[in-house]
Amino acid sequence: MLLYVTVGTNDLERSGRFYDAVLPLLGYRRQKQAEGEIGYGADDDVRCRFWIVEPFDREPATFGNGVTIALDAPSRAAVDAFHAAALANGGTDEGGPGIRPFHPNFYAAFVRDLDGNKLSIVCERPEQAHAT
């Protein structure tokens, strides 16, 4: 349903370093950069699906109260790794990795990026059984 998502930033270079560290953990990498914007996409996609941008109106970027961008993770380990990488790169914890009450396999973590944008990293797959 969604074509792409943008989040505003007041420091594109700093925000780019943050997202360069966390988005590859979900299979996305920086694919485009132009004045005022950086785009991330999967290697097998024809377009960038996640953008960090300086606001077009040149006003300061702000985050939306009640807005959360949920990113699909391929595994619970990827949720854990994203959360840890976000915190290690200056992000703020908004809820550590764990099962949420939405359904039995809703494993998620919540962070805020360097500009205050709230991200949810979610794996809805059952936990992988470990060989013993």
Coordinates of C-alpha atoms in Angstrom, one line a residue:
M1 CA 0.0 0.0 0.0
L2 CA 2.8 2.5 0.8
L3 CA 5.0 3.7 -2.0
Y4 CA 7.6 5.4 0.1
V5 CA 8.1 7.1 3.5
T6 CA 10.0 10.3 4.3
V7 CA 11.3 11.6 7.6
G8 CA 12.6 15.1 8.1
T9 CA 16.0 16.0 9.3
N10 CA 17.8 19.1 10.4
D11 CA 21.3 17.6 9.7
L12 CA 21.3 15.4 6.6
E13 CA 24.9 14.2 7.0
R14 CA 24.4 13.2 10.6
S15 CA 21.1 11.5 9.9
G16 CA 22.7 9.7 6.9
R17 CA 25.3 8.2 9.2
F18 CA 22.6 7.0 11.6
Y19 CA 20.5 5.4 8.9
D20 CA 23.6 4.0 7.1
A21 CA 24.3 2.1 10.4
V22 CA 20.8 0.7 11.0
L23 CA 18.9 0.2 7.7
P24 CA 21.3 -2.4 6.3
L25 CA 20.3 -4.7 9.2
L26 CA 16.8 -4.8 7.5
G27 CA 18.2 -5.2 4.0
Y28 CA 18.2 -1.6 2.9
R29 CA 21.1 0.5 1.8
R30 CA 21.8 4.0 0.7
Q31 CA 21.0 4.1 -3.1
K32 CA 20.6 7.8 -3.9
Q33 CA 21.7 11.1 -2.6
A34 CA 21.0 14.5 -3.9
E35 CA 20.9 18.0 -2.4
G36 CA 18.7 17.8 0.7
E37 CA 17.8 14.1 0.5
I38 CA 19.1 10.5 0.9
G39 CA 17.2 7.5 -0.4
Y40 CA 17.4 3.9 0.9
G41 CA 16.1 0.8 -0.9
A42 CA 16.6 -2.9 -1.1
D43 CA 18.9 -4.3 -3.8
D44 CA 16.1 -6.0 -5.6
D45 CA 13.8 -3.0 -5.7
V46 CA 13.6 -0.4 -8.5
R47 CA 13.0 2.5 -6.2
C48 CA 14.0 3.9 -2.8
R49 CA 11.3 3.3 -0.2
F50 CA 12.7 5.3 2.7
W51 CA 14.0 8.8 2.4
I52 CA 15.5 11.3 4.9
V53 CA 15.0 14.8 3.7
E54 CA 15.5 18.4 4.6
P55 CA 12.0 20.0 4.6
F56 CA 11.0 21.5 1.3
D57 CA 9.7 24.6 3.0
R58 CA 13.1 25.2 4.6
E59 CA 11.4 25.3 8.1
P60 CA 13.0 23.2 10.8
A61 CA 12.2 19.5 10.7
T62 CA 9.9 18.2 13.4
F63 CA 8.5 14.8 14.2
G64 CA 4.7 14.1 14.4
N65 CA 3.2 13.4 17.7
G66 CA 1.5 10.0 17.4
V67 CA 3.4 9.1 14.2
T68 CA 5.4 5.9 14.1
I69 CA 7.0 4.4 11.1
A70 CA 7.1 0.6 11.3
L71 CA 9.8 -1.3 9.5
D72 CA 9.6 -5.0 8.7
A73 CA 12.4 -7.1 10.0
P74 CA 13.3 -10.6 8.7
S75 CA 13.9 -12.0 12.1
R76 CA 13.8 -11.3 15.8
A77 CA 17.6 -11.2 15.8
A78 CA 17.4 -8.4 13.2
V79 CA 15.0 -6.5 15.6
D80 CA 17.5 -6.9 18.4
A81 CA 20.4 -5.8 16.1
F82 CA 18.6 -2.8 14.8
H83 CA 17.7 -1.6 18.3
A84 CA 21.2 -2.0 19.5
A85 CA 22.7 -0.3 16.5
A86 CA 20.2 2.6 16.8
L87 CA 21.2 3.2 20.4
A88 CA 24.9 2.8 19.6
N89 CA 24.5 5.5 16.9
G90 CA 22.8 8.1 19.0
G91 CA 19.1 6.9 18.8
T92 CA 16.8 7.0 21.8
D93 CA 15.2 3.9 23.3
E94 CA 11.4 4.0 23.2
G95 CA 10.9 0.3 24.1
G96 CA 13.3 -2.5 24.0
P97 CA 12.9 -5.7 21.9
G98 CA 10.1 -8.0 23.0
I99 CA 6.7 -9.5 22.3
R100 CA 3.9 -6.9 22.1
P101 CA 0.2 -7.6 22.9
F102 CA -1.0 -7.2 19.3
H103 CA -0.6 -10.9 18.5
P104 CA 1.5 -13.8 19.7
N105 CA 4.3 -13.2 17.1
F106 CA 4.5 -9.4 17.2
Y107 CA 8.1 -9.0 18.2
A108 CA 9.1 -5.3 18.1
A109 CA 11.4 -2.6 19.4
F110 CA 10.9 1.2 19.3
V111 CA 13.5 3.9 18.9
R112 CA 13.7 7.6 18.0
D113 CA 16.2 8.7 15.4
L114 CA 18.5 11.8 15.9
D115 CA 15.7 14.1 14.9
G116 CA 13.0 12.5 17.1
N117 CA 11.3 10.5 14.4
K118 CA 9.8 7.3 16.0
L119 CA 10.6 4.0 14.4
S120 CA 9.2 0.6 15.2
I121 CA 11.1 -2.4 14.0
V122 CA 8.8 -5.5 13.8
C123 CA 9.2 -9.2 13.1
E124 CA 5.8 -11.0 12.9
R125 CA 7.3 -14.4 12.2
P126 CA 7.4 -17.1 14.9
E127 CA 10.7 -17.5 16.7
Q128 CA 13.0 -19.8 15.0
A129 CA 13.5 -23.2 16.7
H130 CA 17.1 -23.8 17.7
A131 CA 18.7 -27.1 17.0
T132 CA 19.8 -28.9 20.2

